[in-house]
Amino acid sequence: MTTSLTIQQAAAATGLTVHTLRYYERIGLIDPIPRQDNQHRLYRDEDILWIGFLLKLRSTGLPIRKMLRYAELRRLGDQRESVSERKAMLEEHTLSLETTLADLQSNLAVMHKKIALYANIETTLNAHPAIKTFDKEYGHEHAHKPTHKHTQTRR
C-alpha cells in the first residue's frame, strides 16, 4: 500500500520545511514529485525514504554537490557504473566519518580524564582546603586557598 502525503505532511514527516522540499526538487536532489489534478504535490513512501537518506548524508557532512552527484547516479538505475560509483562514494564518506568519529572519541577521552582530574582536585580541596595541587598534564601548580572567610582582627 502506497501512502501519499501533501507537501505539508511530507515536511512534517521529514523535519524539512516546505520551502526546502521545493528547493530539493528544483535542484534535482529529489525527483519531480507527482502532482494531483489541482497541481498539489503528492509524496510517496519511496520519496520520504529517499529524503530520509538525503538527510543522513547531509547530517554527516556530505557536501551538496556530492549529494547531487549521488542523486544523478541513482536516477541512472542499477547499471554497473552507477552502482559502483555510488558504492565508492559511500565507502569514501564512511571512511571520512570513521576518521572523524575516532578523532572525536580521542578528544572525548581527554575531556573525561580532565573532568576526573578536577573531580579529584575538588575532593582533595574539600578535605584539605589549604593544600596545593599539581596539574600533571600541563605542569601547573595550583595554590588553593580556603573558601571560607576569615574574620579580621582590629588593631
Short mmCIF file of C-alpha atoms in Angstrom, two decimals, residues 124-133 142-148 150:
data_model
loop_
_atom_site.label_atom_id
_atom_site.label_comp_id
_atom_site.label_asym_id
_atom_site.label_seq_id
_atom_site.Cartn_x
_atom_site.Cartn_y
_atom_site.Cartn_z
CA THR A 124 41.20 16.97 47.93
CA LEU A 125 40.27 20.62 48.40
CA ASN A 126 37.12 19.74 50.28
CA ALA A 127 39.14 17.54 52.64
CA HIS A 128 42.14 19.90 52.95
CA PRO A 129 41.28 23.47 51.86
CA ALA A 130 44.81 24.92 52.12
CA ILE A 131 46.61 22.22 50.11
CA LYS A 132 48.48 22.87 46.86
CA THR A 133 47.75 20.58 43.92
CA HIS A 142 47.51 25.42 41.72
CA ALA A 143 47.58 27.11 45.11
CA HIS A 144 44.20 26.67 46.66
CA LYS A 145 43.07 28.92 49.43
CA PRO A 146 40.31 28.13 51.87
CA THR A 147 36.96 29.23 50.54
CA HIS A 148 35.61 30.36 53.91
CA HIS A 150 38.49 34.65 57.89
#
